[in-house]
Coordinates of C-alpha atoms in Angstrom, one line a residue:
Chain R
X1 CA -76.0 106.0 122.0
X2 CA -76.4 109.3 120.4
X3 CA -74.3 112.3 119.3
X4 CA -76.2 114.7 120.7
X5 CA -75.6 113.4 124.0
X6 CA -71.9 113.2 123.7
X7 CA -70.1 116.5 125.4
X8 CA -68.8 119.0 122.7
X9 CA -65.2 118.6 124.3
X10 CA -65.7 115.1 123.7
X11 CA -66.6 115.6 119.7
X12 CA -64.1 118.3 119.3
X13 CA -61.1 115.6 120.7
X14 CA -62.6 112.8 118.0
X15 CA -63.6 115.4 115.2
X16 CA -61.3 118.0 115.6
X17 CA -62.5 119.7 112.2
X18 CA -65.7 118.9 112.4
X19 CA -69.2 121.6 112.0
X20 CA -72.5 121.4 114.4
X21 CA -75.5 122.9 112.2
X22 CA -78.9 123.3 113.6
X23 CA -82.3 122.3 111.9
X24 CA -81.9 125.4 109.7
X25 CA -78.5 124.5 108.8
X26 CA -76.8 127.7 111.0
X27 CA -73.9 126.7 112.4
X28 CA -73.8 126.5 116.1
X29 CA -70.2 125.3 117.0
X30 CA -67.1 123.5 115.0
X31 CA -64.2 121.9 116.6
X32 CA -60.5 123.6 117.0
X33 CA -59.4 122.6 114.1
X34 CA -62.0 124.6 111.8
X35 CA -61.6 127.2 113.9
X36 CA -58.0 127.3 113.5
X37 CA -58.5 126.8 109.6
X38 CA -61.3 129.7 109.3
X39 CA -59.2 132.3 111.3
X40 CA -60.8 135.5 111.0
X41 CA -63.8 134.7 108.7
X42 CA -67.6 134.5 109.9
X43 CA -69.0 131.6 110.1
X44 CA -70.9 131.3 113.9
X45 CA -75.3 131.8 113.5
X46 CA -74.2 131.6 109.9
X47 CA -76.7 129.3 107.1
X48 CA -73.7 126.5 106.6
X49 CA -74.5 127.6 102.5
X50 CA -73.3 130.9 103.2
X51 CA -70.2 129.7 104.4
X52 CA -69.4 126.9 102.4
X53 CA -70.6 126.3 98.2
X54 CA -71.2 122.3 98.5
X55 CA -69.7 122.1 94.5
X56 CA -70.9 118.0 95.0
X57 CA -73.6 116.4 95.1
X58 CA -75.0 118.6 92.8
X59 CA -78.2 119.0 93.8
X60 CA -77.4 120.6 97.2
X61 CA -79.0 123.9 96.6
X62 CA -80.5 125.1 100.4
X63 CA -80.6 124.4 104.0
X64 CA -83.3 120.7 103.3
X65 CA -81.5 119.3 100.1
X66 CA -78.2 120.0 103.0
X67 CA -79.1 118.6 105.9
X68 CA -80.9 115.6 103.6
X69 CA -77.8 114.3 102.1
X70 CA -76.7 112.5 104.9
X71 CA -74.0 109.7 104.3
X72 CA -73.0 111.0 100.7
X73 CA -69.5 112.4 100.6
X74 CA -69.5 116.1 100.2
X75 CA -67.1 118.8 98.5
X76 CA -67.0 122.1 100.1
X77 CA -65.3 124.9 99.7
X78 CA -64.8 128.4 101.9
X79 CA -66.9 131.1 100.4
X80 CA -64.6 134.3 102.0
X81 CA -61.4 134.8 101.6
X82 CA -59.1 131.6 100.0
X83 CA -61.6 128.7 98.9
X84 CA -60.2 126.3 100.9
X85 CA -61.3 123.2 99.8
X86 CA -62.8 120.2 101.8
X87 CA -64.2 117.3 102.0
X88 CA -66.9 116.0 104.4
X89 CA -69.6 113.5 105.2
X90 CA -73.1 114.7 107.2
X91 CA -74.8 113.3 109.8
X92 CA -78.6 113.6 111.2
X93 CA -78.9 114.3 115.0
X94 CA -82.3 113.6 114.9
X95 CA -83.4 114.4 118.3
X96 CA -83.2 118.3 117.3
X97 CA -83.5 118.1 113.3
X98 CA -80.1 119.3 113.0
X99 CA -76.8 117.8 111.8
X100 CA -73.0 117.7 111.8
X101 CA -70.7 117.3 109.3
X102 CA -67.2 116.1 109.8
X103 CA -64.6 117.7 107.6
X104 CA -61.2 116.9 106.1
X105 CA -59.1 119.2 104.1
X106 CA -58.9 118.1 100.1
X107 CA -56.1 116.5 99.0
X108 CA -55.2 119.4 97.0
X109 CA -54.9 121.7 100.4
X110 CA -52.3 118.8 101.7
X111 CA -49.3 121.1 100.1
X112 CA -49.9 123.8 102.9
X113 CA -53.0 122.7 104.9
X114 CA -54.8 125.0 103.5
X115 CA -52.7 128.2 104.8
X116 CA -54.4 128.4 108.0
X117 CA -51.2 127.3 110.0
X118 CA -53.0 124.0 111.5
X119 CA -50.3 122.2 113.8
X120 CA -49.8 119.0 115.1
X121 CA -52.7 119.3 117.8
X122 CA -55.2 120.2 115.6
X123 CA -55.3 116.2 113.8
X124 CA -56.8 113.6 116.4
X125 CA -54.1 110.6 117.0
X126 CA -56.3 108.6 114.8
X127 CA -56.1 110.9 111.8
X128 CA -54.0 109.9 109.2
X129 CA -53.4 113.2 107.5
X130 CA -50.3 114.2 109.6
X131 CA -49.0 110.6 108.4
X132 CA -49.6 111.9 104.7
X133 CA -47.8 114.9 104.7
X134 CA -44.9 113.2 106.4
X135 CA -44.8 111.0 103.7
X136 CA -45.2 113.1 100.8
X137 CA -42.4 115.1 102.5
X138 CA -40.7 111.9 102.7
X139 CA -41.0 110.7 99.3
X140 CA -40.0 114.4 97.6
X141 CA -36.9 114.2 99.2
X142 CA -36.1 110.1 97.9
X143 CA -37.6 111.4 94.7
X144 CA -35.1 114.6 94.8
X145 CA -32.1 112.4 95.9
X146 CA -33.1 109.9 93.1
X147 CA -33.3 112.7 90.6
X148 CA -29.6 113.7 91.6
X149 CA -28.3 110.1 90.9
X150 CA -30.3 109.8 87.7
X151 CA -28.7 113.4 86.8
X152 CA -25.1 112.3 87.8
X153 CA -25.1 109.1 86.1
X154 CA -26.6 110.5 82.9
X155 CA -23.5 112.8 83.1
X156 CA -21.0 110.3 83.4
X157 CA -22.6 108.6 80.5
X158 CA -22.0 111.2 78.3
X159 CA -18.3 111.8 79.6
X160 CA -17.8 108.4 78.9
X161 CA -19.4 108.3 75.4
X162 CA -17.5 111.3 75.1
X163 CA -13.8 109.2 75.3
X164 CA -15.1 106.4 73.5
X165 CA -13.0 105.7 70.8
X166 CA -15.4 102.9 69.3
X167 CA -18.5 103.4 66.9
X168 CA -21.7 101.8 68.4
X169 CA -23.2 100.6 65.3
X170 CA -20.1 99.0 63.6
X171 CA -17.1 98.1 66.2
X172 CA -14.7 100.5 64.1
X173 CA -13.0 103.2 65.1
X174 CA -15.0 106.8 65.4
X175 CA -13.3 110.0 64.4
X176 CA -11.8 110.6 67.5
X177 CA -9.8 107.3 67.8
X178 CA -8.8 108.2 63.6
X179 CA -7.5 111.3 64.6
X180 CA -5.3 110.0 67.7
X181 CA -4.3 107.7 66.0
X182 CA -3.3 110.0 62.5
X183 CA -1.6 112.6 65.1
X184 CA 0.2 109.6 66.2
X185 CA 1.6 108.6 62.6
X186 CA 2.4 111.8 61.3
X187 CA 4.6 112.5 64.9
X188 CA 6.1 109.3 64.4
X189 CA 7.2 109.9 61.1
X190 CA 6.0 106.4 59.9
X191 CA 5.2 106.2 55.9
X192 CA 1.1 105.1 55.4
X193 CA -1.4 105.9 53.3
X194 CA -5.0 107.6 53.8
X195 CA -8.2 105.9 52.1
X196 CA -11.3 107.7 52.4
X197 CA -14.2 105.3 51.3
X198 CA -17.5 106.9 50.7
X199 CA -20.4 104.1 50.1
X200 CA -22.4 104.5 46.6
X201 CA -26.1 104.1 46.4
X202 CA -26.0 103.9 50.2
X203 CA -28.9 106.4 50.6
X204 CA -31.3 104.9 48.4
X205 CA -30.9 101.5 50.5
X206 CA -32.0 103.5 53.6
X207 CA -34.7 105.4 51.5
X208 CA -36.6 102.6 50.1
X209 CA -35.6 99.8 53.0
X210 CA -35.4 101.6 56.0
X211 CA -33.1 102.2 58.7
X212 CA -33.0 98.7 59.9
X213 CA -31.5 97.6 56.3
X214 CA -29.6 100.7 56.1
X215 CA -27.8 99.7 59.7
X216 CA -27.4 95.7 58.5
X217 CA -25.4 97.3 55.4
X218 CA -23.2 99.4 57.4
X219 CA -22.4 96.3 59.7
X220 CA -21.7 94.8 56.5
X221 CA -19.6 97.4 55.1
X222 CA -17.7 97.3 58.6
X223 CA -17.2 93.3 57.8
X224 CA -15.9 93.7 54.2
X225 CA -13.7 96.7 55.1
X226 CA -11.8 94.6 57.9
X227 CA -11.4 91.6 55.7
X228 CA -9.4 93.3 53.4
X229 CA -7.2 95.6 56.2
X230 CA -4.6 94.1 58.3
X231 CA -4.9 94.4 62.2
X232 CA -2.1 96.8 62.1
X233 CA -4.3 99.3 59.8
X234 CA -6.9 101.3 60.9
X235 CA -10.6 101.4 59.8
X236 CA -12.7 104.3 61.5
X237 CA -16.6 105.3 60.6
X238 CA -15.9 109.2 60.2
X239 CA -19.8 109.9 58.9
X240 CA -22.8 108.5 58.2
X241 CA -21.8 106.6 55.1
X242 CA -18.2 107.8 55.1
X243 CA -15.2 106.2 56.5
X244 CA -11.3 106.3 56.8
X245 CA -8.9 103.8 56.5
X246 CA -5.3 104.0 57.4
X247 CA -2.6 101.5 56.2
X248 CA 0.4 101.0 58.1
X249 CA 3.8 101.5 56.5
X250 CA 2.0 100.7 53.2
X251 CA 2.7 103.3 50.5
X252 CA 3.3 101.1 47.0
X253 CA 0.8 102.2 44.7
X254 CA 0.7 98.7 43.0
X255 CA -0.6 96.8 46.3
X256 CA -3.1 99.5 47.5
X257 CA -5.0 99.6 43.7
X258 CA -4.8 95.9 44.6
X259 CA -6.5 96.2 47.7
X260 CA -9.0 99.0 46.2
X261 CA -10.3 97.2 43.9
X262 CA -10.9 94.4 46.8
X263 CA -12.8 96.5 48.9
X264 CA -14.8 97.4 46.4
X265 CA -15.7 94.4 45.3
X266 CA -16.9 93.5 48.6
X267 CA -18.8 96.2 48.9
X268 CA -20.6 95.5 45.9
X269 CA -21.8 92.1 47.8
X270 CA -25.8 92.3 47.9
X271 CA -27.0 92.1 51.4
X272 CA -29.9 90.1 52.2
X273 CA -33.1 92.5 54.2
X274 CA -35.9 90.3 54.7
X275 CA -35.1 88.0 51.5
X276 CA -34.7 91.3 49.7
X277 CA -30.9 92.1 48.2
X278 CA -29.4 95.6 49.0
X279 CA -26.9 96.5 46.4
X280 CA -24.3 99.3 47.0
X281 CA -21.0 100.1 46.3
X282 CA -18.1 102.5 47.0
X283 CA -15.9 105.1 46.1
X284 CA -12.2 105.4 47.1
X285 CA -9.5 108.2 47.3
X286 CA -6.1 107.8 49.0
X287 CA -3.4 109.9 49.6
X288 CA 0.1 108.5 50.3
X289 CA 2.4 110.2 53.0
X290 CA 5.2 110.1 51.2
X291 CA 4.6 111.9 48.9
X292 CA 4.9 114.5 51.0
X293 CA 8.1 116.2 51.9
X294 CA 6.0 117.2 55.0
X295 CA 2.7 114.9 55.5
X296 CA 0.2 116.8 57.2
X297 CA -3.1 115.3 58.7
X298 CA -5.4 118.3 56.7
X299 CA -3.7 117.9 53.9
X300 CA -3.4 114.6 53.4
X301 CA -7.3 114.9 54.1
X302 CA -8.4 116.8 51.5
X303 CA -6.3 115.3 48.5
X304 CA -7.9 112.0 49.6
X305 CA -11.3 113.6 49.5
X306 CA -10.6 115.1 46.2
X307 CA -8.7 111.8 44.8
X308 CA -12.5 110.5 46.2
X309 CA -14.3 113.3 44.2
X310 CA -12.3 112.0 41.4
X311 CA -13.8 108.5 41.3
X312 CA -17.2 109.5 41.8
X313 CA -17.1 111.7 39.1
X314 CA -15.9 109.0 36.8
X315 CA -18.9 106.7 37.7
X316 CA -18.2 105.3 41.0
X317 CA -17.4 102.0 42.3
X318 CA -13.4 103.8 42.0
X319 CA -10.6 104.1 43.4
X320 CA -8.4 107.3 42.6
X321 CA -4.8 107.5 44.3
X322 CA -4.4 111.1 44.6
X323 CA -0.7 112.4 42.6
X324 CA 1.2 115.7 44.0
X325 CA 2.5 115.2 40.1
X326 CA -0.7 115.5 38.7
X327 CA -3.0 117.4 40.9
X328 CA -6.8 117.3 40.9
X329 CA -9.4 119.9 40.6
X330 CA -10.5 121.2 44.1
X331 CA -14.2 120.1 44.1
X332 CA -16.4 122.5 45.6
X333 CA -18.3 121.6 48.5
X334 CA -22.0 121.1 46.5
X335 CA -20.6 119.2 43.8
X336 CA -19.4 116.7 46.5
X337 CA -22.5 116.6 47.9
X338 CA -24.4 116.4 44.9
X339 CA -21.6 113.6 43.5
X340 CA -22.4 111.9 47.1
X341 CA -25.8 111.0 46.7
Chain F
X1 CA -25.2 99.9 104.9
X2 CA -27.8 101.7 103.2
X3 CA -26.3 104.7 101.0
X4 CA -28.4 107.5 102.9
X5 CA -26.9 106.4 106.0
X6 CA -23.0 107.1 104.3
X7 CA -23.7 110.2 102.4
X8 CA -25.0 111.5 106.2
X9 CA -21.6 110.6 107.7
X10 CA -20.0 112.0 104.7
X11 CA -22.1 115.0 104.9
X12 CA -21.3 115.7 108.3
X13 CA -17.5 115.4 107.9
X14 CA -18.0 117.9 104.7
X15 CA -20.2 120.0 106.4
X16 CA -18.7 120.5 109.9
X17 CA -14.6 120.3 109.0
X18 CA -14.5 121.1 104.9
X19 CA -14.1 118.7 102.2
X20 CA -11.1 118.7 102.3
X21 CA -10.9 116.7 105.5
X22 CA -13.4 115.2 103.9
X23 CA -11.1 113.7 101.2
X24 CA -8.5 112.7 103.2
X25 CA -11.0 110.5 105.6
X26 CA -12.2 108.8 101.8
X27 CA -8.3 108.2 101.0
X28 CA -7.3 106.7 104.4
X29 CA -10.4 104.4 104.1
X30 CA -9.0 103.5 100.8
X31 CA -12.4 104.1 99.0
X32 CA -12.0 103.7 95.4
X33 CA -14.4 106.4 95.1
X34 CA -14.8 110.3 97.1
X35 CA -18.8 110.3 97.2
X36 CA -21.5 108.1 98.5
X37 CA -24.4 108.0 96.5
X38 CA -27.8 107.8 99.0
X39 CA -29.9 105.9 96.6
X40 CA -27.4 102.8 96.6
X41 CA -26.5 100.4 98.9
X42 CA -22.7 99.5 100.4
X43 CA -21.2 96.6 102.2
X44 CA -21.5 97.4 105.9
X45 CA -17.7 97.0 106.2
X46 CA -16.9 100.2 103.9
X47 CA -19.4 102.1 106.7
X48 CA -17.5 100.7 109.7
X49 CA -13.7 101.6 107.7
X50 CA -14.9 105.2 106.8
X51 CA -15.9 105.7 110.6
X52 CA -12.4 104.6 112.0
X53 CA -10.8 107.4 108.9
X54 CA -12.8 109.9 110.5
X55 CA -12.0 109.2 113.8
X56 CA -8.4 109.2 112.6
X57 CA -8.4 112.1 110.1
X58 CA -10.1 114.1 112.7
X59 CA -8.8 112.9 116.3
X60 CA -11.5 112.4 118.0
X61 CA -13.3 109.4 119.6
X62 CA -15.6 106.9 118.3
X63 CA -18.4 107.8 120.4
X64 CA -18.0 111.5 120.1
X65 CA -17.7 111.2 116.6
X66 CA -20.9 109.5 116.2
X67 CA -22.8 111.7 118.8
X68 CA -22.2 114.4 116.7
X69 CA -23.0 112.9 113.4
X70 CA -26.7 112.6 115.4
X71 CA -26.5 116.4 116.8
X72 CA -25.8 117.5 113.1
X73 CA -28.2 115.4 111.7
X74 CA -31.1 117.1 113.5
X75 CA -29.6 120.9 113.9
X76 CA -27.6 121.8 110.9
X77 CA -29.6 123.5 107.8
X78 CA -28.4 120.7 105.3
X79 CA -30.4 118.5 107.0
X80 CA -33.5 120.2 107.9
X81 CA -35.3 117.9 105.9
X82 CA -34.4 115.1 108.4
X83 CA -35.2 117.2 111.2
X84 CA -38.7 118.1 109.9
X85 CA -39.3 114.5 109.6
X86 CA -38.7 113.4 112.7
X87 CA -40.7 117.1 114.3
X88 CA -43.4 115.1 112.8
X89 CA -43.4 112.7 115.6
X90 CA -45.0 115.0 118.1
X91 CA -46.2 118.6 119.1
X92 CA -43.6 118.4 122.5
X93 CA -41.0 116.3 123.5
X94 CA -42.4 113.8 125.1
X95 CA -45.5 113.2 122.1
X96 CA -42.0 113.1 120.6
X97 CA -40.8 110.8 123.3
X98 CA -43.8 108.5 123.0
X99 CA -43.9 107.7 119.1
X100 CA -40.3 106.7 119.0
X101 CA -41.9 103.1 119.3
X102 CA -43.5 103.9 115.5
X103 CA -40.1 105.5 114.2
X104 CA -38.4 102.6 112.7
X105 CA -42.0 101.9 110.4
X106 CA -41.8 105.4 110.1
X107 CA -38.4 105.3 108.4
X108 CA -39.7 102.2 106.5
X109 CA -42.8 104.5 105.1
X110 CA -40.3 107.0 103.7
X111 CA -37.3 104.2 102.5
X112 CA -38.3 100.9 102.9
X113 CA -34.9 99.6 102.8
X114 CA -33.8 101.5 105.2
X115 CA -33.9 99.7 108.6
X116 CA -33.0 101.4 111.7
X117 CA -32.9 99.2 115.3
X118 CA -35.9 98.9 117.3
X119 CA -37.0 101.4 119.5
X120 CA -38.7 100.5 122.9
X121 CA -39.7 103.2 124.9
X122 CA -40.6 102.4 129.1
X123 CA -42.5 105.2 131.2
X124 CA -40.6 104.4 134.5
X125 CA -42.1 106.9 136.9
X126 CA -43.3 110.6 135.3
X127 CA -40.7 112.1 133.4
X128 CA -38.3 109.3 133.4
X129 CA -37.7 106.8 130.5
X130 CA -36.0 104.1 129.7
X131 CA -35.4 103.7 125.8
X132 CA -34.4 100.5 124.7
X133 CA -31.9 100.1 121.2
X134 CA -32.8 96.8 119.8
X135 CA -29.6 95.3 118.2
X136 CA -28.0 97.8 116.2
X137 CA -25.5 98.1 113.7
X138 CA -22.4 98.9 116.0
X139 CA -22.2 102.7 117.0
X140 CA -25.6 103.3 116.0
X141 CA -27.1 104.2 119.3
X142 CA -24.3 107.1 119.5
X143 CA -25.8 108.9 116.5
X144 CA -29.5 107.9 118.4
X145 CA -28.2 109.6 122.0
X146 CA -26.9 112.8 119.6
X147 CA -30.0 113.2 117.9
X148 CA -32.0 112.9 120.8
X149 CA -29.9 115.4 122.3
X150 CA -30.5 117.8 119.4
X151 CA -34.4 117.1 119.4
X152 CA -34.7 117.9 123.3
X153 CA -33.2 121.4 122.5
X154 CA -35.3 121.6 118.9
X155 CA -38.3 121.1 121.2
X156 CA -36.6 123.7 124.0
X157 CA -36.7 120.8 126.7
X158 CA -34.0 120.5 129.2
X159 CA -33.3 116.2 129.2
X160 CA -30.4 114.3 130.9
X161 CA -29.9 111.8 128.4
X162 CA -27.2 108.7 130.1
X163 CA -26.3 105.9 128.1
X164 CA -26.3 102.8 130.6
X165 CA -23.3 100.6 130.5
X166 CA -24.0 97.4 127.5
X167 CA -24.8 96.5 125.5
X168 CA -26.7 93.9 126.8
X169 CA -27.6 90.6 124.1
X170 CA -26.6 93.3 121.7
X171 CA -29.4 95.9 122.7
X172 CA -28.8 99.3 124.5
X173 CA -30.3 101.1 126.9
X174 CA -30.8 104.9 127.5
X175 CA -31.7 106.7 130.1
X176 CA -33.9 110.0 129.7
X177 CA -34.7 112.5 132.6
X178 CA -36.9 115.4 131.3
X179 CA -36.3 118.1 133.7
X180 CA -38.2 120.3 131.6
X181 CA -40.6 120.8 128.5
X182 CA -40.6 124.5 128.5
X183 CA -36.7 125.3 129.0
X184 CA -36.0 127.8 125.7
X185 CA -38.0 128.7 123.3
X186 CA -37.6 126.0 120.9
X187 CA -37.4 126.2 117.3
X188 CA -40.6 126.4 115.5
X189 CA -42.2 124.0 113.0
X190 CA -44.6 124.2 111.4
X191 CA -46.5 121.4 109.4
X192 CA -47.1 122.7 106.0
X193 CA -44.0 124.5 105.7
X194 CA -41.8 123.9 102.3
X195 CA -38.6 123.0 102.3

């Protein structure tokens, strides 16, 4: 059976985009569907190379080296007007010397088809490309709808992180649960005292160890700090290395020195990183709420932090209970950071 | 029920009478939630309680309800994604007509678990069909007959669509007379288009 004998209609129905070239390469028909696609440019009694530039195989450079690459897979691309690309396979019809080459549009046309407003009609039934851009249509909109989901869970995760009253690394309390819970003292009217504990040497663990070590001592920290707390107390992570405690209707100097000096010593327990000991310690400073006519969360805040400036400043590993009777100097903000690290 | 298939129903009732009706059809179907997510799948009892809300909340029968669900699904602007999917079926109605038979691995191509009845389309004399609804999840083939109906006038054919009496071993049957291909103008669509 040959092509050449097969009617025209009959080729453009199979090949809708397909070109006839004659044995000089002129094109002497194409099917709907490249006529549709070429719109208003020339192309009929035209050398096939002045219509399309054949980018692959390389070595297609006139009307023999065309016509003699029969079989190999072809990239073409219009010459006037947009370079719609294509690809496309040639065939001989040797009873003339010339050819045909059946075209498809490249896969980077499938966006628009190339802009020439091909429909429906112009894809035989057994082309898959109409199949394609369903799909790709298809698959936007799950990938769209997927996006949304992705976007609306990510928000609720945030809104949730946002109320959580819990520190991920250590179990305690985060800043927001220490302030509720402070707001909630001070409205109640209940006596307690405020602790701030900032951790000693705590930076040089993560410097020369790492992060990993520096995380196992927090955990660690978290450990000792609730031994030595009752259940009724509360013992938030306010920072990286800083944290808050708040005893419940304790106020006796006597028993919080007591428990002070406990904490610290736990603190001072090496932990183990990969067989090697980390060593830090802490610093304390505590303001009591009673000795306050009116206890105030900011206050009460700061004289801690200075109380804690206090025992850094005498060496660390302290714990200073700040005195209305007796104030401290208000440490400036560098020589806390500097008396920090 | 697959999500897509919720969020539609929810969509319509938002879209057609307001959220707020919307709301109200969530709170009598006692969802603990007021939005269906399309990517995730729910129990095919929560589908079946939301459509007797609606048909509570907004007075109007089963079948009705659901016929229009298909209408909207094909005609209103929110969902002209859906309709551009199924255009692809066919240049006229009846190409249309003819690859409702691949629809269902059609569906499958774009959400594979999705699953929509079977579709089984019989040529009884020219211009008559018989399309059958394998078994479907109950209503289904109300939304089917609406967005056929919506399609026909897409394409600008004039069809009498019937729905015979069943079902019948759980599968129904409907009836299409296509009076004409060329009624109206139709709307037009074009394959590359953007959306």
């Amino acid at each position: 059976m040959s092509v050449v004998g097969m009617q025209t209609q009959a080729l453009d129905t199979l090949l809708p985009m397909h070109v006839l070239l004659d044995r000089s390469a002129r094109i002497i028909h194409v099917g709907p569907a490249f006529r549709r696609q070429a719109g208003t440019r020339s192309y009929m009694g035209r050398s096939a190379l002045k219509v399309f530039a054949v980018s692959r195989p390389a070595d297609i450079v006139d009307a023999e080296s065309l016509l003699g690459a029969v079989g190999r897979r072809l990239h073409l691309r219009l010459l006037e007007g947009r370079g719609v690309q294509f690809r496309g396979v040639l065939v001989s019809l040797s009873e003339d010397g010339g050819a045909l080459i059946n075209l498809t549009l490249a896969l980077s046309e499938l966006s628009d088809l190339g802009g020439g407003g091909l429909t429906n009609s112009d894809f035989s039934p057994t082309d898959m490309t109409v199949d394609m851009l369903y799909l790709i249509e298809a698959k936007a909109a799950a990938m769209a709808e997927s996006r949304r989901l992705i976007d609306r869970l990510q928000g609720a995760k945030s809104a949730a992180e946002e109320q959580a009253v819990t520190d991920m690394l250590t179990g305690l309390r985060n800043r927001r649960a220490l302030e509720t819970v402070l707001r909630r003292m001070l409205a109640d009217n209940v006596p307690f005292s405020l602790c701030r504990v900032d951790l000693d040497f705590f930076k040089q663990v993560n410097d020369t160890e790492g992060h990993a070590a520096g995380d196992l001592v927090l955990e660690a920290v978290a450990r000792a700090l609730n031994e030595v707390t009752r259940s009724c107390d509360t013992v938030a992570r306010v920072g990286g290395d800083e944290f808050v405690v708040l005893f419940d209707a304790m106020t006796d100097r006597t028993a919080l020195e007591r428990i002070g000096e406990r904490m610290i010593e736990k603190l001072e327990r090496p932990v183990l990183f990969e067989g090697r000991p980390c060593r830090i310690s802490g610093s304390l400073g505590t303001a009591i709420s009673t000795d306050y006519a009116q206890p105030e969360a900011e206050r009460m805040m700061a004289d801690a932090d200075r109380a804690l400036y206090q025992s850094k400043q005498e060496g660390r590993g302290r714990h200073t209970i700040f005195s209305p009777d007796a104030p401290l100097p208000v440490p400036q903000l560098g020589d806390l950071r500097r008396a920090a690290t | 029920m697959h999500g897509l298939m919720n969020r539609s129903l929810q969509s319509f009732v938002e879209d057609v009478y307001g959220s707020a009706r919307w709301m109200r059809v969530a709170e009598v179907a006692r969802l603990d939630f007021t939005s269906f997510e399309a990517m995730l799948d729910y129990d095919d009892s929560v589908t079946l309680t939301v459509i007797d809300a609606a048909t509570r909340v907004l007075r109007k029968p089963r079948a009705d309800l659901l016929e229009d669900l298909g209408i909207y699904l094909v005609s209103h602007p929110n969902m002209a994604r859906i309709r551009r999917l199924l255009r692809f079926g066919g240049a006229g109605f009846v190409d249309f007509l003819d690859s409702l038979d691949d629809l269902p691995d059609r569906v499958r191509l774009a959400v594979p678990d999705l699953v929509i009845p079977t579709l089984e389309l019989a040529e009884l004399e020219p211009d008559r069909y018989r399309l059958r609804c394998g078994a479907t999840p109950e209503g289904m083939v109300h939304v089917i007959l609406g967005v056929l109906r919506a399609l026909a006038d897409d394409y600008g054919a004039l069809v009498f669509l019937d729905l015979a009496d069943g079902p019948v071993d759980g599968a129904w049957t409907i009836e299409i007379a296509v009076l004409s291909t060329s009624f109206a103008e139709g709307r037009s669509f074009e394959l590359a288009s953007v959306i």
